[in-house]
PDB file of C-alpha atoms in Angstrom:
ATOM      1  CA  LEU O   1     109.304 127.723  94.268  1.00 59.00           C
ATOM      2  CA  SER O   2     108.797 131.190  95.761  1.00 59.00           C
ATOM      3  CA  GLN O   3     112.597 131.587  96.008  1.00 64.00           C
ATOM      4  CA  GLN O   4     113.083 131.036  92.279  1.00 65.00           C
ATOM      5  CA  GLN O   5     112.801 133.483  89.401  1.00 67.00           C
ATOM      6  CA  TRP O   6     109.353 134.616  88.367  1.00 77.00           C
ATOM      7  CA  PHE O   7     107.553 132.252  85.972  1.00 86.00           C
ATOM      8  CA  ASP O   8     104.696 133.036  83.595  1.00 91.00           C
ATOM      9  CA  ALA O   9     103.192 129.564  84.011  1.00 94.00           C
ATOM     10  CA  VAL O  10     103.822 126.468  86.124  1.00 94.00           C
ATOM     11  CA  HIS O  11     102.428 123.005  85.388  1.00 96.00           C
ATOM     12  CA  PHE O  12     101.537 120.462  88.083  1.00 96.00           C
ATOM     13  CA  PRO O  13     100.212 116.890  87.900  1.00 95.00           C
ATOM     14  CA  ASP O  14      97.095 116.202  89.945  1.00 95.00           C
ATOM     15  CA  ARG O  15      98.579 113.205  91.775  1.00 92.00           C
ATOM     16  CA  ARG O  16      99.042 113.639  95.532  1.00 92.00           C
ATOM     17  CA  GLY O  17      97.912 117.273  95.462  1.00 93.00           C
ATOM     18  CA  ARG O  18     101.390 118.630  94.777  1.00 93.00           C
ATOM     19  CA  ALA O  19      99.982 122.005  93.738  1.00 95.00           C
ATOM     20  CA  TYR O  20      97.815 122.500  96.830  1.00 96.00           C
ATOM     21  CA  PHE O  21     100.078 124.618  99.049  1.00 95.00           C
ATOM     22  CA  THR O  22     101.411 126.682  96.149  1.00 94.00           C
ATOM     23  CA  LEU O  23      97.870 127.422  94.976  1.00 95.00           C
ATOM     24  CA  THR O  24      96.810 128.226  98.535  1.00 95.00           C
ATOM     25  CA  ALA O  25      99.615 130.789  98.763  1.00 93.00           C
ATOM     26  CA  LYS O  26      98.367 132.440  95.573  1.00 93.00           C
ATOM     27  CA  LYS O  27      94.755 132.391  96.754  1.00 93.00           C
ATOM     28  CA  GLN O  28      95.792 134.116  99.986  1.00 93.00           C
ATOM     29  CA  ASN O  29      97.797 136.760  98.072  1.00 90.00           C
ATOM     30  CA  ILE O  30     101.054 135.606  99.670  1.00 90.00           C
ATOM     31  CA  ALA O  31     102.958 134.754  96.484  1.00 88.00           C
ATOM     32  CA  PHE O  32     102.763 133.911  92.771  1.00 89.00           C
ATOM     33  CA  MET O  33     100.233 136.609  91.955  1.00 88.00           C
ATOM     34  CA  HIS O  34     101.555 136.945  88.376  1.00 89.00           C
ATOM     35  CA  THR O  35     101.925 133.233  87.644  1.00 92.00           C
ATOM     36  CA  TYR O  36      99.370 131.002  85.982  1.00 95.00           C
ATOM     37  CA  PHE O  37      99.080 127.496  87.424  1.00 96.00           C
ATOM     38  CA  ILE O  38      97.939 124.622  85.224  1.00 97.00           C
ATOM     39  CA  VAL O  39      96.969 121.317  86.849  1.00 97.00           C
ATOM     40  CA  HIS O  40      96.905 118.228  84.623  1.00 97.00           C
ATOM     41  CA  ALA O  41      94.204 115.634  85.293  1.00 96.00           C
ATOM     42  CA  VAL O  42      96.302 112.516  84.903  1.00 95.00           C
ATOM     43  CA  ALA O  43      95.592 109.947  87.625  1.00 94.00           C
ATOM     44  CA  PRO O  44      93.725 111.101  90.749  1.00 96.00           C
ATOM     45  CA  HIS O  45      94.464 109.073  93.867  1.00 95.00           C
ATOM     46  CA  ILE O  46      90.940 107.662  94.320  1.00 94.00           C
ATOM     47  CA  TRP O  47      90.644 106.848  90.615  1.00 95.00           C
ATOM     48  CA  TYR O  48      93.983 105.031  90.669  1.00 91.00           C
ATOM     49  CA  LYS O  49      93.275 102.994  93.793  1.00 89.00           C
ATOM     50  CA  THR O  50      89.747 101.933  92.891  1.00 89.00           C
ATOM     51  CA  ASN O  51      90.797 100.919  89.381  1.00 86.00           C
ATOM     52  CA  SER O  52      93.710  98.962  90.848  1.00 81.00           C
ATOM     53  CA  LEU O  53      91.129  97.098  92.970  1.00 80.00           C
ATOM     54  CA  GLN O  54      92.661  98.510  96.157  1.00 82.00           C
ATOM     55  CA  THR O  55      90.616  99.418  99.214  1.00 84.00           C
ATOM     56  CA  LEU O  56      90.196 102.968 100.509  1.00 87.00           C
ATOM     57  CA  ASP O  57      90.873 102.231 104.148  1.00 88.00           C
ATOM     58  CA  THR O  58      93.179 104.903 105.549  1.00 91.00           C
ATOM     59  CA  LEU O  59      93.032 108.578 106.492  1.00 94.00           C
ATOM     60  CA  HIS O  60      95.764 109.111 103.901  1.00 94.00           C
ATOM     61  CA  ASP O  61      93.243 108.327 101.133  1.00 94.00           C
ATOM     62  CA  LEU O  62      90.918 111.095 102.326  1.00 95.00           C
ATOM     63  CA  ILE O  63      93.761 113.598 102.653  1.00 96.00           C
ATOM     64  CA  MET O  64      95.065 112.905  99.153  1.00 96.00           C
ATOM     65  CA  ASP O  65      91.563 113.170  97.710  1.00 96.00           C
ATOM     66  CA  HIS O  66      90.984 116.531  99.436  1.00 96.00           C
ATOM     67  CA  LEU O  67      94.332 117.987  98.316  1.00 97.00           C
ATOM     68  CA  GLU O  68      93.744 116.927  94.724  1.00 97.00           C
ATOM     69  CA  ARG O  69      90.172 118.226  94.568  1.00 97.00           C
ATOM     70  CA  GLN O  70      91.173 121.582  96.030  1.00 97.00           C
ATOM     71  CA  SER O  71      94.100 121.831  93.614  1.00 97.00           C
ATOM     72  CA  ILE O  72      91.699 121.380  90.717  1.00 97.00           C
ATOM     73  CA  LYS O  73      89.360 123.978  92.222  1.00 96.00           C
ATOM     74  CA  MET O  74      92.065 126.620  92.746  1.00 96.00           C
ATOM     75  CA  ALA O  75      93.973 126.035  89.492  1.00 96.00           C
ATOM     76  CA  ASP O  76      93.940 128.777  86.883  1.00 96.00           C
ATOM     77  CA  TYR O  77      93.479 126.108  84.232  1.00 97.00           C
ATOM     78  CA  VAL O  78      92.867 122.354  84.211  1.00 97.00           C
ATOM     79  CA  ILE O  79      94.043 120.213  81.301  1.00 97.00           C
ATOM     80  CA  SER O  80      93.081 116.594  80.701  1.00 97.00           C
ATOM     81  CA  PRO O  81      94.420 114.305  77.963  1.00 96.00           C
ATOM     82  CA  SER O  82      90.948 112.775  77.584  1.00 97.00           C
ATOM     83  CA  GLU O  83      87.297 113.719  77.752  1.00 96.00           C
ATOM     84  CA  TYR O  84      86.805 110.551  79.757  1.00 97.00           C
ATOM     85  CA  MET O  85      88.763 111.849  82.772  1.00 97.00           C
ATOM     86  CA  LEU O  86      86.856 115.133  82.888  1.00 97.00           C
ATOM     87  CA  ASN O  87      83.585 113.193  82.755  1.00 96.00           C
ATOM     88  CA  TRP O  88      84.805 110.951  85.582  1.00 96.00           C
ATOM     89  CA  MET O  89      85.669 113.970  87.717  1.00 96.00           C
ATOM     90  CA  GLU O  90      82.318 115.614  87.054  1.00 96.00           C
ATOM     91  CA  GLU O  91      80.421 112.425  87.879  1.00 96.00           C
ATOM     92  CA  ASN O  92      82.346 112.153  91.156  1.00 95.00           C
ATOM     93  CA  GLY O  93      81.692 115.720  92.276  1.00 95.00           C
ATOM     94  CA  TRP O  94      85.012 117.380  91.432  1.00 96.00           C
ATOM     95  CA  PRO O  95      84.852 121.202  91.283  1.00 94.00           C
ATOM     96  CA  LEU O  96      85.465 121.752  87.560  1.00 94.00           C
ATOM     97  CA  ASN O  97      84.994 125.119  85.877  1.00 93.00           C
ATOM     98  CA  ALA O  98      84.131 124.611  82.210  1.00 92.00           C
ATOM     99  CA  THR O  99      85.607 127.992  81.203  1.00 94.00           C
ATOM    100  CA  ARG O 100      89.007 127.032  82.641  1.00 95.00           C
ATOM    101  CA  THR O 101      89.101 123.409  81.515  1.00 96.00           C
ATOM    102  CA  ALA O 102      90.511 121.989  78.284  1.00 96.00           C
ATOM    103  CA  ILE O 103      91.347 118.672  76.628  1.00 96.00           C
ATOM    104  CA  HIS O 104      94.825 118.303  75.158  1.00 95.00           C
ATOM    105  CA  PRO O 105      96.361 114.973  74.068  1.00 92.00           C
ATOM    106  CA  ASN O 106      99.566 113.817  75.717  1.00 92.00           C
ATOM    107  CA  LEU O 107     102.732 115.026  74.025  1.00 92.00           C
ATOM    108  CA  LEU O 108     104.829 112.311  72.438  1.00 93.00           C
ATOM    109  CA  PRO O 109     108.625 112.193  72.816  1.00 92.00           C
ATOM    110  CA  THR O 110     110.608 113.573  69.889  1.00 93.00           C
ATOM    111  CA  TRP O 111     112.124 110.185  69.074  1.00 93.00           C
ATOM    112  CA  VAL O 112     108.620 108.717  68.614  1.00 93.00           C
ATOM    113  CA  GLN O 113     107.621 111.498  66.229  1.00 92.00           C
ATOM    114  CA  ARG O 114     110.814 110.996  64.211  1.00 92.00           C
ATOM    115  CA  ARG O 115     110.098 107.276  63.790  1.00 92.00           C
ATOM    116  CA  ALA O 116     106.430 107.650  62.827  1.00 89.00           C
ATOM    117  CA  ARG O 117     105.231 105.235  60.145  1.00 87.00           C
ATOM    118  CA  VAL O 118     101.979 103.854  58.757  1.00 84.00           C
ATOM    119  CA  LEU O 119     101.363 100.111  58.945  1.00 78.00           C
ATOM    120  CA  ASN O 120      99.818  99.083  55.627  1.00 75.00           C
ATOM    121  CA  GLU O 121     100.766  95.440  55.270  1.00 77.00           C
ATOM    122  CA  GLU O 122      98.975  92.527  56.892  1.00 81.00           C
ATOM    123  CA  VAL O 123     100.822  90.837  59.749  1.00 82.00           C
ATOM    124  CA  VAL O 124     100.864  87.105  60.441  1.00 87.00           C
ATOM    125  CA  VAL O 125     101.098  87.039  64.223  1.00 90.00           C
ATOM    126  CA  LEU O 126     103.703  84.645  65.624  1.00 92.00           C
ATOM    127  CA  GLU O 127     104.209  86.289  69.008  1.00 95.00           C
ATOM    128  CA  LEU O 128     101.744  87.737  71.503  1.00 96.00           C
ATOM    129  CA  VAL O 129     103.436  90.442  73.578  1.00 97.00           C
ATOM    130  CA  PHE O 130     102.034  91.749  76.866  1.00 97.00           C
ATOM    131  CA  PHE O 131     103.300  95.252  76.206  1.00 96.00           C
ATOM    132  CA  THR O 132     102.767  97.341  79.322  1.00 92.00           C
ATOM    133  CA  ARG O 133     103.697  97.517  82.993  1.00 89.00           C
ATOM    134  CA  PHE O 134     103.294  94.339  85.021  1.00 89.00           C
ATOM    135  CA  GLU O 135     100.449  95.680  87.165  1.00 86.00           C
ATOM    136  CA  LEU O 136      96.966  94.539  88.103  1.00 86.00           C
ATOM    137  CA  ARG O 137      95.433  97.701  86.604  1.00 88.00           C
ATOM    138  CA  LYS O 138      97.269  97.028  83.349  1.00 91.00           C
ATOM    139  CA  GLY O 139      95.522  93.676  82.958  1.00 92.00           C
ATOM    140  CA  ILE O 140      98.280  91.218  83.877  1.00 92.00           C
ATOM    141  CA  VAL O 141      95.805  88.835  85.562  1.00 92.00           C
ATOM    142  CA  LEU O 142      93.322  89.166  82.698  1.00 93.00           C
ATOM    143  CA  PHE O 143      96.052  88.315  80.199  1.00 95.00           C
ATOM    144  CA  CYS O 144      97.103  85.248  82.186  1.00 94.00           C
ATOM    145  CA  ASP O 145      93.443  84.161  82.300  1.00 93.00           C
ATOM    146  CA  LEU O 146      93.332  84.442  78.503  1.00 92.00           C
ATOM    147  CA  LEU O 147      96.454  82.303  78.169  1.00 93.00           C
ATOM    148  CA  ASP O 148      94.893  79.710  80.485  1.00 92.00           C
ATOM    149  CA  GLN O 149      91.901  79.510  78.161  1.00 90.00           C
ATOM    150  CA  LEU O 150      94.113  79.108  75.107  1.00 87.00           C
ATOM    151  CA  ALA O 151      96.083  76.383  76.880  1.00 85.00           C
ATOM    152  CA  LEU O 152      92.898  74.484  77.773  1.00 82.00           C
ATOM    153  CA  ARG O 153      91.511  74.395  74.243  1.00 74.00           C
ATOM    154  CA  GLY O 154      91.519  70.977  72.663  1.00 59.00           C
ATOM    155  CA  ASP O 155      92.560  72.322  69.254  1.00 61.00           C
ATOM    156  CA  LYS O 156      96.267  73.074  69.588  1.00 64.00           C
ATOM    157  CA  LYS O 157      96.333  74.862  66.215  1.00 70.00           C
ATOM    158  CA  ASP O 158      95.282  78.130  67.907  1.00 72.00           C
ATOM    159  CA  MET O 159      98.784  78.561  69.360  1.00 78.00           C
ATOM    160  CA  GLU O 160     100.778  76.436  66.938  1.00 82.00           C
ATOM    161  CA  GLY O 161     104.005  78.269  66.119  1.00 86.00           C
ATOM    162  CA  VAL O 162     103.085  81.155  68.437  1.00 90.00           C
ATOM    163  CA  LYS O 163     104.976  82.187  71.549  1.00 94.00           C
ATOM    164  CA  VAL O 164     104.161  84.637  74.345  1.00 96.00           C
ATOM    165  CA  THR O 165     106.351  87.419  75.731  1.00 96.00           C
ATOM    166  CA  PHE O 166     105.841  89.612  78.786  1.00 96.00           C
ATOM    167  CA  LEU O 167     107.659  92.812  77.870  1.00 94.00           C
ATOM    168  CA  GLY O 168     107.486  95.632  80.400  1.00 85.00           C
ATOM    169  CA  GLN O 169     108.516  96.861  83.824  1.00 81.00           C
ATOM    170  CA  LEU O 170     108.083  95.357  87.249  1.00 77.00           C
ATOM    171  CA  PRO O 171     106.123  97.562  89.678  1.00 73.00           C
ATOM    172  CA  GLU O 172     107.737  98.702  92.899  1.00 66.00           C
ATOM    173  CA  GLY O 173     106.309  98.300  96.381  1.00 59.00           C
ATOM    174  CA  ALA O 174     104.428  95.591  98.228  1.00 52.00           C
ATOM    175  CA  SER O 175     101.065  97.084  97.256  1.00 56.00           C
ATOM    176  CA  GLU O 176     101.681  96.003  93.666  1.00 66.00           C
ATOM    177  CA  LYS O 177     102.244  92.345  94.495  1.00 77.00           C
ATOM    178  CA  LEU O 178      99.663  89.876  93.211  1.00 77.00           C
ATOM    179  CA  THR O 179      97.802  87.266  95.202  1.00 70.00           C
ATOM    180  CA  MET O 180      98.155  83.560  94.467  1.00 70.00           C
ATOM    181  CA  LYS O 181      95.841  80.833  95.706  1.00 68.00           C
ATOM    182  CA  GLY O 182      96.056  80.611  99.469  1.00 66.00           C
ATOM    183  CA  GLY O 183      96.455  84.365  99.861  1.00 70.00           C
ATOM    184  CA  VAL O 184     100.216  84.422  99.282  1.00 73.00           C
ATOM    185  CA  LYS O 185     101.398  87.705  97.740  1.00 78.00           C
ATOM    186  CA  VAL O 186     104.212  87.460  95.188  1.00 82.00           C
ATOM    187  CA  ARG O 187     106.056  89.709  92.752  1.00 84.00           C
ATOM    188  CA  THR O 188     104.450  89.873  89.350  1.00 86.00           C
ATOM    189  CA  ASP O 189     107.273  87.974  87.628  1.00 86.00           C
ATOM    190  CA  GLU O 190     106.862  85.131  90.136  1.00 88.00           C
ATOM    191  CA  TYR O 191     103.102  85.294  89.601  1.00 90.00           C
ATOM    192  CA  ILE O 192     103.606  84.802  85.861  1.00 92.00           C
ATOM    193  CA  LYS O 193     105.915  81.828  86.450  1.00 92.00           C
ATOM    194  CA  GLN O 194     103.318  80.141  88.646  1.00 91.00           C
ATOM    195  CA  ARG O 195     100.505  80.750  86.161  1.00 92.00           C
ATOM    196  CA  ALA O 196     102.693  79.511  83.277  1.00 93.00           C
ATOM    197  CA  LYS O 197     102.796  75.972  84.673  1.00 91.00           C
ATOM    198  CA  LYS O 198      99.547  75.332  82.768  1.00 88.00           C
ATOM    199  CA  TRP O 199     100.783  76.666  79.429  1.00 91.00           C
ATOM    200  CA  LYS O 200     102.072  74.329  76.724  1.00 87.00           C
ATOM    201  CA  PHE O 201     103.354  77.063  74.401  1.00 91.00           C
ATOM    202  CA  PRO O 202     106.751  78.807  74.749  1.00 94.00           C
ATOM    203  CA  TRP O 203     106.857  81.995  76.800  1.00 95.00           C
ATOM    204  CA  GLN O 204     109.405  84.427  78.220  1.00 95.00           C
ATOM    205  CA  ILE O 205     109.744  87.515  80.425  1.00 94.00           C
ATOM    206  CA  LEU O 206     111.803  90.486  79.186  1.00 92.00           C
ATOM    207  CA  LYS O 207     111.968  93.217  81.802  1.00 83.00           C
ATOM    208  CA  ASP O 208     115.317  95.004  81.483  1.00 80.00           C
ATOM    209  CA  MET O 209     114.746  97.075  78.331  1.00 88.00           C
ATOM    210  CA  ASP O 210     114.242 100.825  78.153  1.00 90.00           C
ATOM    211  CA  THR O 211     111.345 102.274  76.163  1.00 91.00           C
ATOM    212  CA  GLN O 212     113.161 102.622  72.844  1.00 93.00           C
ATOM    213  CA  ALA O 213     114.600  99.110  73.109  1.00 93.00           C
ATOM    214  CA  ARG O 214     111.124  97.702  73.692  1.00 94.00           C
ATOM    215  CA  TYR O 215     109.837  99.351  70.532  1.00 94.00           C
ATOM    216  CA  ASP O 216     112.884  98.119  68.616  1.00 94.00           C
ATOM    217  CA  TYR O 217     111.893  94.631  69.746  1.00 95.00           C
ATOM    218  CA  MET O 218     108.291  95.122  68.612  1.00 94.00           C
ATOM    219  CA  GLY O 219     109.508  96.239  65.189  1.00 89.00           C
ATOM    220  CA  GLN O 220     111.226  92.901  64.558  1.00 86.00           C
ATOM    221  CA  GLY O 221     109.338  89.732  63.720  1.00 80.00           C
ATOM    222  CA  ASN O 222     105.594  89.201  63.565  1.00 90.00           C
ATOM    223  CA  ARG O 223     104.640  90.568  66.965  1.00 94.00           C
ATOM    224  CA  LEU O 224     101.279  91.780  68.260  1.00 95.00           C
ATOM    225  CA  ALA O 225     101.162  94.146  71.236  1.00 96.00           C
ATOM    226  CA  ILE O 226      98.480  93.233  73.784  1.00 97.00           C
ATOM    227  CA  LEU O 227      97.303  95.982  76.170  1.00 97.00           C
ATOM    228  CA  PRO O 228      94.469  94.486  78.246  1.00 96.00           C
ATOM    229  CA  SER O 229      94.173  97.268  80.837  1.00 95.00           C
ATOM    230  CA  ILE O 230      91.315  97.291  83.316  1.00 92.00           C
ATOM    231  CA  MET O 231      91.231 101.092  83.181  1.00 93.00           C
ATOM    232  CA  GLU O 232      93.175 103.909  81.511  1.00 94.00           C
ATOM    233  CA  ASN O 233      93.030 107.667  81.175  1.00 96.00           C
ATOM    234  CA  SER O 234      94.796 108.314  77.850  1.00 95.00           C
ATOM    235  CA  PRO O 235      97.466 105.611  77.527  1.00 94.00           C
ATOM    236  CA  TYR O 236     100.830 106.667  76.117  1.00 94.00           C
ATOM    237  CA  THR O 237     101.574 103.121  74.951  1.00 95.00           C
ATOM    238  CA  VAL O 238      98.528 103.047  72.673  1.00 95.00           C
ATOM    239  CA  MET O 239      99.482 106.424  71.188  1.00 95.00           C
ATOM    240  CA  GLU O 240     103.077 105.318  70.652  1.00 95.00           C
ATOM    241  CA  CYS O 241     102.049 102.049  69.003  1.00 94.00           C
ATOM    242  CA  LEU O 242      99.691 103.884  66.644  1.00 93.00           C
ATOM    243  CA  VAL O 243     102.358 106.418  65.643  1.00 94.00           C
ATOM    244  CA  LEU O 244     105.148 103.844  65.326  1.00 94.00           C
ATOM    245  CA  GLY O 245     103.035 101.411  63.313  1.00 92.00           C
ATOM    246  CA  VAL O 246     103.083  98.621  65.907  1.00 94.00           C
ATOM    247  CA  PRO O 247     100.133  96.200  65.541  1.00 94.00           C
ATOM    248  CA  LEU O 248      98.122  96.166  68.753  1.00 94.00           C
ATOM    249  CA  VAL O 249      94.996  95.027  70.532  1.00 95.00           C
ATOM    250  CA  ALA O 250      93.880  97.210  73.446  1.00 96.00           C
ATOM    251  CA  SER O 251      90.990  97.208  75.908  1.00 95.00           C
ATOM    252  CA  ASP O 252      88.277  99.739  75.115  1.00 94.00           C
ATOM    253  CA  VAL O 253      88.388 101.384  78.539  1.00 95.00           C
ATOM    254  CA  GLY O 254      88.690 104.946  79.813  1.00 95.00           C
ATOM    255  CA  GLY O 255      89.906 107.357  77.161  1.00 95.00           C
ATOM    256  CA  THR O 256      91.574 104.738  74.949  1.00 95.00           C
ATOM    257  CA  SER O 257      88.957 104.910  72.202  1.00 94.00           C
ATOM    258  CA  GLU O 258      89.457 108.679  71.914  1.00 95.00           C
ATOM    259  CA  LEU O 259      92.885 107.966  70.408  1.00 94.00           C
ATOM    260  CA  VAL O 260      91.433 105.925  67.534  1.00 90.00           C
ATOM    261  CA  HIS O 261      89.515 107.380  64.599  1.00 81.00           C
ATOM    262  CA  PRO O 262      85.889 106.161  64.580  1.00 79.00           C
ATOM    263  CA  ASP O 263      86.353 104.730  61.091  1.00 71.00           C
TER     264      ASP O 263
END
């Protein structure tokens, strides 16, 4: 960065402390004296791991936490998309300076803004769509538990004429695999297939669509987006559904409720 042209402002995400060494250079008067650095409070390492039900059991966890905290401390400004995340940081001892901290909603892609519409009509739901990444933190297990309960009900009318779709992206890496009975870890698509053995209603997995194609799919038919996350900061998917007029049900966690008018 120091070899590039001079910038008025540079933005960094908080994850993995990417701004740490750059900010240290500025603090020590080595470089970047005329550049403002803005760190965005998006998904701190400890927050992400604990809300993904992962253990903090390595030195790497402590290093990442230190780099991120110091980046927040040294930043010229800190921006969060939600009040929730700033409250979480304060409660967990992060060095926030109220005079250099602000809340600013996530910016939506241009194509989403162009397709904005208001949903006025009632929707008869014929398809429940798990509409987020296939991750533990995004509620994939919780959603499968819900489907188990629907499958066990004696009154079959609850799901009569309704099908289920898992529409999203597979996570990468062994740490995102889910545990079946017996302790066997499997990919999330295999996990869904195993859980689906109890379900009597039709279901499918669609995982090879880009973002715009997924919203095109949601705009056809009587589909309800389900976002059962365990924890969120300020979820893009909820914002996009609201702007694009996609019917949805979302968990009231993290900063999700800040995106919805109280009325």
